[in-house]
Coordinates of C-alpha atoms in Angstrom, one line a residue:
Chain A
M15 CA -126.6 26.9 -169.6
Q16 CA -123.2 25.3 -170.5
G17 CA -121.4 27.9 -168.3
K18 CA -123.7 27.1 -165.4
I19 CA -123.0 23.4 -165.6
R20 CA -119.3 24.0 -165.8
A21 CA -119.4 26.2 -162.8
Q22 CA -121.3 23.6 -160.9
L23 CA -118.7 20.9 -161.9
L24 CA -115.8 23.2 -161.0
K25 CA -117.1 23.7 -157.4
G26 CA -114.8 22.0 -155.0
T27 CA -112.0 21.4 -157.6
T28 CA -110.4 24.9 -157.2
P29 CA -107.8 23.6 -154.6
L30 CA -106.9 20.7 -156.9
L31 CA -106.4 23.0 -159.9
V32 CA -104.4 25.5 -157.9
L33 CA -102.1 22.9 -156.5
S34 CA -101.7 21.4 -159.9
V35 CA -100.4 24.6 -161.6
L36 CA -98.2 25.5 -158.6
R37 CA -96.4 22.2 -158.9
D38 CA -94.4 23.7 -161.7
G39 CA -93.3 26.8 -159.8
E40 CA -94.2 30.0 -157.9
L41 CA -97.0 32.1 -159.3
Y42 CA -99.1 35.0 -158.0
G43 CA -102.9 35.0 -157.9
Y44 CA -103.8 36.4 -161.3
E45 CA -101.1 34.3 -163.0
I46 CA -102.7 31.2 -161.3
A47 CA -106.1 32.0 -162.8
Q48 CA -104.6 32.5 -166.2
R49 CA -102.5 29.4 -166.0
I50 CA -105.5 27.3 -165.2
R51 CA -107.4 28.7 -168.1
D52 CA -104.5 28.2 -170.5
R53 CA -103.9 24.6 -169.5
S54 CA -107.5 23.7 -169.9
G55 CA -107.7 25.3 -173.2
G56 CA -110.1 27.9 -171.8
A57 CA -112.5 25.1 -170.6
F58 CA -111.8 25.9 -166.9
I59 CA -112.0 29.5 -165.8
P60 CA -112.1 29.4 -162.0
S61 CA -114.3 31.9 -160.3
E62 CA -111.9 34.7 -159.2
G63 CA -114.0 35.2 -156.1
A64 CA -113.4 31.6 -155.1
L65 CA -109.7 31.7 -156.1
Y66 CA -108.4 33.9 -153.3
P67 CA -110.3 32.2 -150.4
A68 CA -109.0 28.9 -151.8
L69 CA -105.4 30.2 -151.9
H70 CA -105.6 31.6 -148.4
A71 CA -107.2 28.4 -147.0
L72 CA -104.4 26.3 -148.6
E73 CA -101.9 28.6 -147.0
A74 CA -103.6 28.3 -143.6
D75 CA -103.5 24.5 -144.0
G76 CA -99.8 24.6 -144.7
A77 CA -100.1 23.4 -148.3
L78 CA -98.9 26.7 -149.7
Q79 CA -96.3 29.3 -148.6
A80 CA -96.8 32.9 -149.6
S81 CA -94.2 35.6 -149.9
W82 CA -94.2 39.2 -151.1
R83 CA -91.9 40.1 -154.0
E84 CA -91.2 43.2 -156.0
S85 CA -93.0 43.3 -159.4
D86 CA -92.2 45.1 -162.6
R87 CA -95.6 46.8 -162.4
G88 CA -95.0 48.8 -159.2
P89 CA -96.5 47.4 -156.1
R90 CA -95.3 44.1 -154.6
R91 CA -97.0 40.9 -155.5
R92 CA -97.9 37.9 -153.4
Y93 CA -96.3 34.8 -154.8
Y94 CA -97.4 31.3 -153.8
K95 CA -95.2 28.2 -153.6
I96 CA -96.4 24.7 -153.0
T97 CA -94.9 23.0 -149.9
S98 CA -94.1 19.3 -149.3
G99 CA -97.5 19.0 -147.5
G100 CA -99.1 20.6 -150.5
L101 CA -97.5 18.0 -152.8
A102 CA -98.9 15.2 -150.7
M103 CA -102.3 16.9 -150.7
L104 CA -102.1 17.2 -154.5
D105 CA -101.4 13.5 -154.9
E106 CA -104.2 12.6 -152.6
H107 CA -106.7 14.9 -154.4
A108 CA -105.5 13.7 -157.9
Q109 CA -106.1 10.1 -157.0
E110 CA -109.5 10.8 -155.6
W111 CA -110.3 12.8 -158.7
A112 CA -109.2 10.0 -161.0
T113 CA -111.3 7.5 -159.2
F114 CA -114.2 9.9 -159.2
S115 CA -114.0 10.8 -162.9
V116 CA -113.7 7.1 -164.0
A117 CA -116.8 6.3 -161.9
M118 CA -118.6 9.3 -163.2
G119 CA -117.7 8.3 -166.8
H120 CA -119.1 4.8 -166.3
A121 CA -122.2 6.1 -164.6
V122 CA -123.0 8.8 -167.2
G123 CA -121.9 6.6 -170.2
G124 CA -124.0 3.7 -168.9
S125 CA -121.4 1.1 -169.6
D126 CA -121.0 -1.8 -167.1
R127 CA -117.7 -2.6 -165.5
Chain B
M25 CA -77.0 26.4 -105.2
I26 CA -77.1 24.2 -108.3
G27 CA -80.9 23.9 -107.9
L28 CA -81.2 27.7 -107.7
L29 CA -79.1 28.1 -110.9
V30 CA -81.2 25.5 -112.7
I31 CA -84.4 27.3 -111.6
L32 CA -83.0 30.7 -112.8
A33 CA -81.9 29.2 -116.1
G34 CA -85.3 27.6 -116.6
L35 CA -87.0 30.9 -115.8
G36 CA -84.7 32.7 -118.2
V37 CA -85.5 30.2 -121.0
F38 CA -89.2 30.4 -120.3
V39 CA -89.3 34.2 -120.3
T40 CA -87.2 34.3 -123.5
A41 CA -89.5 31.8 -125.2
T42 CA -92.5 33.9 -124.1
V43 CA -91.0 37.1 -125.6
A44 CA -90.2 35.2 -128.8
I45 CA -93.7 33.8 -129.2
V46 CA -95.4 37.2 -128.4
R47 CA -93.1 38.9 -130.9
R48 CA -94.0 36.4 -133.6
A49 CA -97.7 36.9 -133.0
E50 CA -97.3 40.7 -132.7
W51 CA -95.8 40.7 -136.2
R52 CA -99.2 39.7 -137.6
L53 CA -100.9 42.5 -135.7
R54 CA -98.6 45.3 -136.8
P55 CA -99.6 47.0 -140.1
G56 CA -95.9 47.4 -140.9
P57 CA -94.4 49.5 -143.6
R58 CA -93.7 46.7 -146.1
N59 CA -97.2 46.5 -147.6
T60 CA -98.1 50.2 -147.5
A61 CA -96.0 51.6 -150.3
G62 CA -98.1 52.5 -153.3
L63 CA -101.3 50.9 -152.0
A64 CA -103.3 54.0 -151.1
S65 CA -106.7 53.4 -152.7
P66 CA -108.9 56.5 -153.1
S67 CA -112.3 55.5 -152.0
D68 CA -113.9 57.5 -154.9
D69 CA -112.3 55.1 -157.3
P70 CA -114.6 52.1 -158.0
V71 CA -111.6 49.7 -157.6
G72 CA -110.5 51.3 -154.3
S73 CA -114.1 51.5 -153.1
Y74 CA -114.6 47.8 -153.8
V75 CA -111.4 46.8 -152.0
D76 CA -112.3 49.1 -149.1
R77 CA -115.7 47.2 -148.7
V78 CA -113.9 43.9 -148.8
A79 CA -111.4 45.1 -146.2
A80 CA -114.3 46.4 -144.0
S81 CA -115.8 43.0 -143.9
L82 CA -112.6 41.2 -142.8
A83 CA -112.4 40.1 -139.2
L84 CA -108.6 39.7 -139.3
P85 CA -105.5 41.3 -137.8
A86 CA -104.2 44.5 -139.4
A87 CA -101.4 42.8 -141.3
D88 CA -103.7 40.3 -142.9
V89 CA -106.1 43.0 -143.9
R90 CA -103.3 44.9 -145.6
D91 CA -102.1 41.8 -147.3
V92 CA -105.6 41.1 -148.7
R93 CA -106.0 44.7 -149.8
A94 CA -102.7 44.7 -151.6
E95 CA -103.4 41.3 -153.3
L96 CA -106.8 42.3 -154.5
L97 CA -105.6 45.7 -155.8
D98 CA -102.8 43.9 -157.7
H99 CA -105.3 41.3 -159.1
L100 CA -107.7 44.0 -160.2
G101 CA -104.9 46.0 -161.9
D102 CA -103.9 42.9 -163.9
S103 CA -107.5 42.0 -164.7
I104 CA -108.4 45.4 -165.9
A105 CA -105.3 45.7 -168.1
T106 CA -106.1 42.3 -169.7
L107 CA -109.7 43.2 -170.3
E108 CA -108.7 46.5 -171.9
D109 CA -106.3 44.6 -174.2
E110 CA -109.3 42.5 -175.2
G111 CA -111.2 45.6 -176.3
F112 CA -113.1 46.6 -173.2
S113 CA -113.4 50.3 -172.4
H114 CA -111.8 51.3 -169.1
D115 CA -115.1 51.7 -167.3
D116 CA -116.4 48.4 -168.7
A117 CA -113.1 46.7 -167.8
V118 CA -113.3 47.9 -164.2
R119 CA -117.0 46.8 -163.9
E120 CA -116.2 43.4 -165.4
A121 CA -113.0 42.8 -163.2
V122 CA -114.9 43.8 -160.0
G123 CA -117.9 41.7 -161.0
R124 CA -115.7 38.6 -161.5
L125 CA -114.6 38.8 -157.8
G126 CA -118.2 38.8 -156.7
P127 CA -120.0 40.7 -153.9
A128 CA -117.5 42.4 -151.5
P129 CA -119.1 41.2 -148.2
E130 CA -119.2 37.6 -149.5
L131 CA -115.6 37.7 -150.6
G132 CA -114.6 39.2 -147.2
R133 CA -116.5 36.5 -145.3
Q134 CA -114.9 33.8 -147.4
L135 CA -111.4 35.2 -146.9
S136 CA -111.9 35.6 -143.2
A137 CA -113.0 32.0 -143.0
A138 CA -110.1 30.8 -145.1
H139 CA -107.6 32.5 -142.7
Q140 CA -109.2 31.3 -139.5
S141 CA -108.5 27.6 -139.9
T142 CA -108.9 25.1 -137.0
R143 CA -105.1 24.7 -137.0
R144 CA -104.6 28.4 -136.4
L145 CA -107.3 28.5 -133.8
L146 CA -105.5 25.7 -131.8
A147 CA -102.2 27.5 -132.3
G148 CA -103.8 30.7 -131.0
A149 CA -105.3 29.0 -128.0
G150 CA -102.0 27.1 -127.1
G151 CA -99.9 30.1 -127.8
G152 CA -102.2 32.3 -125.7
V153 CA -102.0 30.0 -122.7
F154 CA -98.2 29.9 -123.0
A155 CA -98.0 33.7 -123.4
A156 CA -100.4 34.1 -120.4
A157 CA -98.1 32.0 -118.2
G158 CA -95.0 33.7 -119.4
G159 CA -96.6 37.1 -119.2
F160 CA -97.5 36.4 -115.6
V161 CA -93.8 35.7 -114.8
V162 CA -92.7 38.8 -116.7
G163 CA -95.3 40.9 -115.0
Y164 CA -94.6 39.4 -111.6
L165 CA -90.9 40.3 -111.9
G166 CA -91.9 43.7 -113.3
G167 CA -94.4 44.2 -110.4
I168 CA -91.7 43.4 -107.8
G169 CA -89.3 45.8 -109.6
A170 CA -92.0 48.6 -109.7
S171 CA -92.8 48.1 -106.0
L172 CA -89.1 48.2 -105.0
L173 CA -88.7 51.4 -107.0
M174 CA -91.7 52.8 -105.2
F175 CA -90.4 51.9 -101.8
I176 CA -87.0 53.4 -102.7
G177 CA -88.8 56.6 -103.7
A178 CA -90.7 56.5 -100.4
F179 CA -87.6 56.1 -98.3
L180 CA -85.8 58.9 -100.2
A181 CA -88.8 61.1 -99.7
A182 CA -88.8 60.2 -96.0
G183 CA -85.1 61.0 -95.8
L184 CA -85.7 64.5 -97.3
L185 CA -88.6 65.1 -94.9
A186 CA -86.4 64.1 -92.0
K187 CA -84.0 66.8 -93.0
V188 CA -86.7 69.5 -92.5
G189 CA -87.6 68.1 -89.2
F190 CA -90.4 65.7 -90.1
A191 CA -89.5 62.0 -89.9
P192 CA -92.3 59.6 -90.8
D193 CA -91.9 56.1 -89.5
L194 CA -92.4 53.9 -92.6
T195 CA -91.9 50.5 -91.0
G196 CA -92.4 50.7 -87.3
P197 CA -96.2 51.0 -86.7
D198 CA -97.3 47.7 -88.3
N199 CA -94.2 45.6 -88.5
G200 CA -94.0 46.2 -92.3
S201 CA -97.5 44.9 -93.0
T202 CA -98.4 47.8 -95.2
A203 CA -95.2 47.6 -97.2
N204 CA -95.4 43.8 -97.6
S205 CA -99.1 43.8 -98.5
L206 CA -98.5 46.6 -101.1
L207 CA -95.7 44.6 -102.6
I208 CA -97.9 41.5 -102.9
S209 CA -101.0 43.3 -104.3
M210 CA -99.1 45.5 -106.8
T211 CA -97.2 42.5 -108.0
I212 CA -100.4 40.5 -108.7
A213 CA -102.0 43.4 -110.4
V214 CA -99.1 44.1 -112.7
A215 CA -98.7 40.3 -113.4
A216 CA -102.4 39.9 -114.2
A217 CA -102.4 42.9 -116.6
T218 CA -99.2 41.7 -118.4
S219 CA -100.5 38.1 -118.6
I220 CA -103.8 39.1 -120.2
R221 CA -102.2 41.6 -122.6
F222 CA -99.7 39.0 -123.7
A223 CA -102.4 36.3 -124.1
V224 CA -104.7 38.5 -126.2
R225 CA -102.1 39.7 -128.6
T226 CA -100.6 36.3 -129.0
S227 CA -103.9 34.5 -129.5
A228 CA -105.0 37.1 -132.0
G229 CA -101.8 37.0 -134.0
L230 CA -101.5 33.2 -134.2
S231 CA -105.2 32.5 -134.8
R232 CA -105.6 35.4 -137.3
R233 CA -108.4 37.0 -135.4
A234 CA -108.8 40.6 -134.6
P235 CA -107.6 41.3 -131.0
K236 CA -111.0 42.6 -130.0
T237 CA -112.5 39.2 -131.1
V238 CA -110.4 37.2 -128.7
A239 CA -110.3 39.9 -125.9
G240 CA -113.6 38.8 -124.5
F241 CA -112.5 35.3 -123.9
W242 CA -109.3 36.3 -122.2
A243 CA -111.0 39.0 -120.2
L244 CA -113.4 36.3 -118.8
A245 CA -110.4 34.0 -118.1
G246 CA -108.5 36.8 -116.4
V247 CA -111.5 37.7 -114.2
V248 CA -111.9 34.1 -113.1
V249 CA -108.2 33.1 -112.7
F250 CA -106.7 36.3 -111.5
G251 CA -109.8 37.5 -109.6
W252 CA -109.7 34.2 -107.6
L253 CA -106.0 34.5 -107.1
A254 CA -106.0 38.0 -105.9
I255 CA -109.1 37.7 -103.6
F256 CA -109.0 34.2 -102.4
G257 CA -105.8 32.4 -103.5
V258 CA -102.9 34.4 -102.2
S259 CA -102.3 34.5 -98.5
G260 CA -100.0 37.0 -96.9
Q261 CA -99.9 40.2 -95.0
Q262 CA -102.8 42.5 -95.8
S263 CA -103.7 46.2 -95.1
W264 CA -106.4 48.6 -96.1
Y265 CA -104.0 49.9 -98.7
S266 CA -103.6 46.6 -100.5
I267 CA -107.2 45.4 -100.4
P268 CA -108.5 47.9 -103.0
I269 CA -105.7 46.9 -105.3
E270 CA -106.5 43.2 -104.9
L271 CA -110.3 43.8 -105.4
A272 CA -109.5 45.8 -108.5
V273 CA -107.5 42.9 -110.1
P274 CA -110.5 41.5 -112.0
F275 CA -111.2 45.0 -113.5
I276 CA -107.5 45.4 -114.3
A277 CA -107.7 42.1 -116.2
V278 CA -110.7 43.3 -118.3
A279 CA -109.0 46.7 -119.0
A280 CA -105.8 44.9 -120.0
A281 CA -107.8 42.8 -122.5
F282 CA -109.8 45.6 -124.1
C283 CA -108.1 49.0 -123.6
R284 CA -106.2 50.0 -126.8
I285 CA -105.6 46.3 -127.5
D286 CA -105.2 47.1 -131.2
R287 CA -102.1 49.1 -130.5
P288 CA -98.7 47.3 -130.5
M289 CA -97.1 46.6 -127.1
P290 CA -93.9 48.6 -126.4
H291 CA -90.8 46.9 -127.6
I292 CA -88.5 45.7 -124.8
A293 CA -85.2 44.1 -125.7
R294 CA -84.6 40.6 -124.4
W295 CA -81.4 41.6 -122.8
A296 CA -83.2 44.3 -120.9
I297 CA -85.8 41.8 -119.6
A298 CA -83.1 39.3 -118.6
S299 CA -81.0 41.9 -116.8
F300 CA -84.0 43.2 -115.0
A301 CA -85.1 39.7 -114.0
V302 CA -81.7 38.9 -112.6
L303 CA -81.6 42.3 -110.8
V304 CA -85.0 41.7 -109.2
I305 CA -84.3 38.1 -108.2
V306 CA -81.0 39.0 -106.6
T307 CA -82.6 42.0 -104.8
V308 CA -85.5 39.9 -103.5
A309 CA -83.1 37.1 -102.4
V310 CA -80.9 39.6 -100.5
L311 CA -83.9 41.3 -98.9
G312 CA -85.5 38.0 -98.1
M313 CA -82.4 36.8 -96.3
A314 CA -82.1 40.1 -94.5
T315 CA -85.6 40.2 -93.2
Q316 CA -86.3 36.5 -92.7
T317 CA -86.1 36.7 -88.9
T318 CA -88.2 39.8 -88.5
T319 CA -91.2 39.3 -90.8
G320 CA -94.1 36.9 -90.7
S321 CA -97.1 36.3 -88.6
D322 CA -95.4 34.2 -85.9
A323 CA -95.8 35.4 -82.4
G324 CA -92.7 37.0 -80.9
A325 CA -92.7 37.0 -77.1
F326 CA -91.9 40.1 -75.0
N327 CA -90.0 39.9 -71.7
G328 CA -91.8 39.3 -68.5
P329 CA -94.2 41.9 -67.0
E330 CA -93.0 45.0 -65.3
P331 CA -94.8 47.2 -62.8
D332 CA -97.5 49.7 -64.1
M333 CA -98.4 47.5 -67.0
H334 CA -102.1 48.1 -66.4
F335 CA -102.9 44.4 -66.2
D336 CA -105.5 45.2 -63.7
L337 CA -107.7 46.4 -66.6
V338 CA -108.2 42.8 -67.6
A339 CA -109.6 41.6 -64.3
A340 CA -108.6 41.5 -60.6
P341 CA -105.9 39.0 -59.8
A342 CA -107.2 35.7 -58.6
P343 CA -107.0 35.2 -54.8
A344 CA -104.1 32.8 -54.0
A345 CA -106.4 30.7 -51.8
W346 CA -108.5 29.7 -54.9
L347 CA -105.5 28.8 -56.9
G348 CA -103.8 26.7 -54.4
E349 CA -100.1 27.4 -53.6
G350 CA -97.9 26.0 -56.4
D351 CA -100.9 24.7 -58.4
L352 CA -100.3 27.0 -61.3
S353 CA -97.2 25.4 -62.8
D354 CA -95.8 28.4 -64.6
S355 CA -96.7 31.6 -66.3
G356 CA -97.8 29.9 -69.4
S357 CA -96.2 29.1 -72.7
S358 CA -97.0 30.0 -76.3
E359 CA -96.3 28.0 -79.4
A360 CA -96.3 29.9 -82.7
T361 CA -97.8 27.8 -85.4
G362 CA -97.7 30.2 -88.3
S363 CA -100.9 30.9 -90.1
F364 CA -102.7 28.2 -88.0
G365 CA -102.8 30.2 -84.8
T366 CA -100.8 30.5 -81.6
T367 CA -101.5 28.0 -78.9
F368 CA -101.3 28.8 -75.2
S369 CA -101.3 26.2 -72.4
I370 CA -101.1 26.3 -68.6
D371 CA -101.1 23.6 -66.0
L372 CA -103.7 23.9 -63.3
S373 CA -104.2 21.1 -60.7
R374 CA -107.5 19.3 -60.5
G375 CA -108.1 20.8 -57.0
A376 CA -107.6 24.3 -58.2
S377 CA -109.7 23.7 -61.4
A378 CA -112.7 22.8 -59.2
N379 CA -112.8 26.4 -58.0
W380 CA -113.2 27.9 -61.5
H381 CA -115.5 27.8 -64.4
D382 CA -115.7 29.5 -67.8
L383 CA -111.9 29.5 -68.1
R384 CA -110.6 31.2 -71.2
F385 CA -107.6 32.9 -72.7
E386 CA -108.1 36.6 -73.5
A387 CA -105.9 38.6 -75.9
W388 CA -105.7 42.4 -75.1
H389 CA -104.1 45.0 -77.3
G390 CA -100.7 46.0 -76.0
L391 CA -98.5 49.1 -76.3
P392 CA -95.5 48.9 -78.7
N393 CA -92.3 47.4 -77.3
G394 CA -94.1 45.4 -74.7
D395 CA -94.9 48.4 -72.4
G396 CA -98.1 46.9 -71.0
I397 CA -101.8 47.0 -71.9
D398 CA -103.0 49.7 -74.3
T399 CA -105.4 51.6 -72.0
R400 CA -107.5 52.9 -74.9
Y401 CA -109.2 49.5 -75.1
T402 CA -111.6 48.3 -72.4
A403 CA -112.1 44.7 -73.7
A404 CA -110.2 41.8 -75.1
F405 CA -110.0 41.7 -78.9
L406 CA -109.8 37.9 -79.0
I407 CA -111.3 35.4 -76.6
Q408 CA -111.0 31.6 -76.7
P409 CA -112.4 29.1 -74.1
V410 CA -109.9 26.6 -72.9
S411 CA -110.0 22.9 -73.6
S412 CA -108.5 20.7 -70.8
E413 CA -106.6 17.5 -71.0
D414 CA -105.7 16.2 -67.5
S415 CA -104.4 19.3 -65.8
T416 CA -103.3 21.2 -68.9
L417 CA -105.6 24.0 -70.2
T418 CA -105.1 24.9 -73.8
A419 CA -106.5 27.4 -76.4
T420 CA -105.4 28.5 -79.8
L421 CA -105.7 32.2 -80.7
H422 CA -105.7 33.1 -84.4
F423 CA -103.9 36.5 -84.3
E424 CA -103.2 36.0 -88.0
R425 CA -106.9 36.5 -88.7
I426 CA -107.1 39.8 -86.8
R427 CA -106.7 42.9 -89.0
Q428 CA -104.5 44.8 -86.7
P429 CA -103.3 42.6 -83.8
G430 CA -100.0 44.4 -83.5
S431 CA -98.8 44.1 -79.9
W432 CA -100.8 41.9 -77.5
W433 CA -100.9 40.3 -74.1
V434 CA -102.7 37.1 -73.3
F435 CA -104.3 36.3 -69.9
L436 CA -106.0 33.2 -68.5
T437 CA -109.2 34.4 -66.8
G438 CA -112.0 32.5 -65.1
V439 CA -115.1 33.0 -63.0
G440 CA -114.4 32.2 -59.3
P441 CA -116.6 30.8 -56.6
D442 CA -118.0 34.3 -55.9
G443 CA -119.3 34.6 -59.5
R444 CA -116.7 37.3 -60.5
R445 CA -114.2 37.0 -63.3
Y446 CA -110.5 37.0 -62.2
S447 CA -107.2 36.9 -64.0
L448 CA -105.5 33.7 -63.1
D449 CA -102.3 34.3 -65.0
N450 CA -100.5 36.5 -67.6
S451 CA -99.4 34.2 -70.3
G452 CA -97.1 36.7 -71.9
G453 CA -97.1 39.1 -74.8
G454 CA -95.9 39.4 -78.3
T455 CA -96.6 40.9 -81.7
S456 CA -98.3 39.4 -84.8
T457 CA -99.5 40.5 -88.2
F458 CA -102.4 39.5 -90.3
N459 CA -101.8 36.6 -92.6
G460 CA -104.5 35.6 -95.0
S461 CA -106.2 36.3 -98.3
A462 CA -108.0 39.5 -99.2
W463 CA -111.3 37.7 -98.5
D464 CA -110.0 36.7 -95.1
W465 CA -109.2 40.3 -94.4
I466 CA -112.6 41.6 -95.5
T467 CA -114.5 39.0 -93.5
A468 CA -112.2 39.2 -90.4
P469 CA -114.2 39.6 -87.2
Q470 CA -113.3 43.2 -86.3

């Protein structure tokens, strides 16, 4: 039940989480999922099925830039780097999220402003 | 001269930009070797099978499909290794890793949608239009070059045949109509094919859609634009050899959009295109200047009539008494007005006009070189009633709308007081060629 609620709450936040972890440097897909999980202390585990469509959509919108690099495991890996447009998008999403979470806290907590 | 140089430079920049944008889009459509190493996925392996099913549901260019395959295989490899470290057996780890990515068709659908953003769609549409325009220029120059090569081959063949005693006349019989019409029609056909090919490949690459997905749109656009251009839009000399090519242009556009559209276009170096363009432009300019005075649909007058010209086939000469001595001011005049017809006028006094009715100009087929009426014909091929203003009788004959006017003679005829038609005057002869669109040729009254 708890997992389902979390999945519902995570819907729509994948781009924000992806942009947030990529602000610190280039990562490949699996690393991005791991980094999100680690940063949230295991609270957020993005759906892997939603991760790649989100990454590719952000790339199509110009927020990310992808490039193939050699990996120590054999085949090449696709690394993602945030662009200046992506940083602007991250700021915008973060502000919206802050406003949203405060309002949600008030609404759920029942306290008047 | 400066204007010509500016035009040539602009054309060169446009063609170069077109080649650059097409190449950029083509890169997305080529599978390329960079993603293939080590990525072969046996379909009997659950991981490979899953990735194959995702790839099968992607409506993307080949390079994007390869990228997605490689990325998913890499992800699943990492995911399985981590799960095994956490204590999963290999089979359970594979099942869990694949399960976390969700159903293959759904993932494929979401990935396709993610790639095909509105921004890329607009880029594909804009790039496609640009590539279509540039492809038309490239194809136009290529078509002229191909036609010139064909003509050079034909003349070489004629030269060889002449050596063995058979000398075909490649230009004489129709004033070059066949050659010119073939040049125009082949040029349009090659330009249409190149334009549509460029547009489909560029649109697909920039919009991240499979070439066959965008081919339908460009095929329709090609049929409408180039079909109209070839059949109705381009006026010039026509022949029975050029008409089938022009009618086939809409089908050529469809074939160019669909036939083997997934295969890369042949690579042609920019310097080769630029050199070829300059060669074609210079050749056409030189040929154009050399033939300026001998081509076209304008009427060219023969010298005056000679004995045994068979003018009596037209009608009996009008009795002088019904013309009135000196009433017919001269033998007539003709004014070439290009594709708008050739106007003839004659002065006939009011007194003489009263003797005649149903006055008209008649054009009869003539023999080559102005050697009189072609006796194979027993009727005029073009008849136009006169209109009169004061004493001047005028009529405009549209030779340019007759399929094979060739040589002609024009006569003023009328019905005399005895009810018989007579020839009042020979207004001279000349040669003309058809000048109109393919549709004009098809619907020409002959």
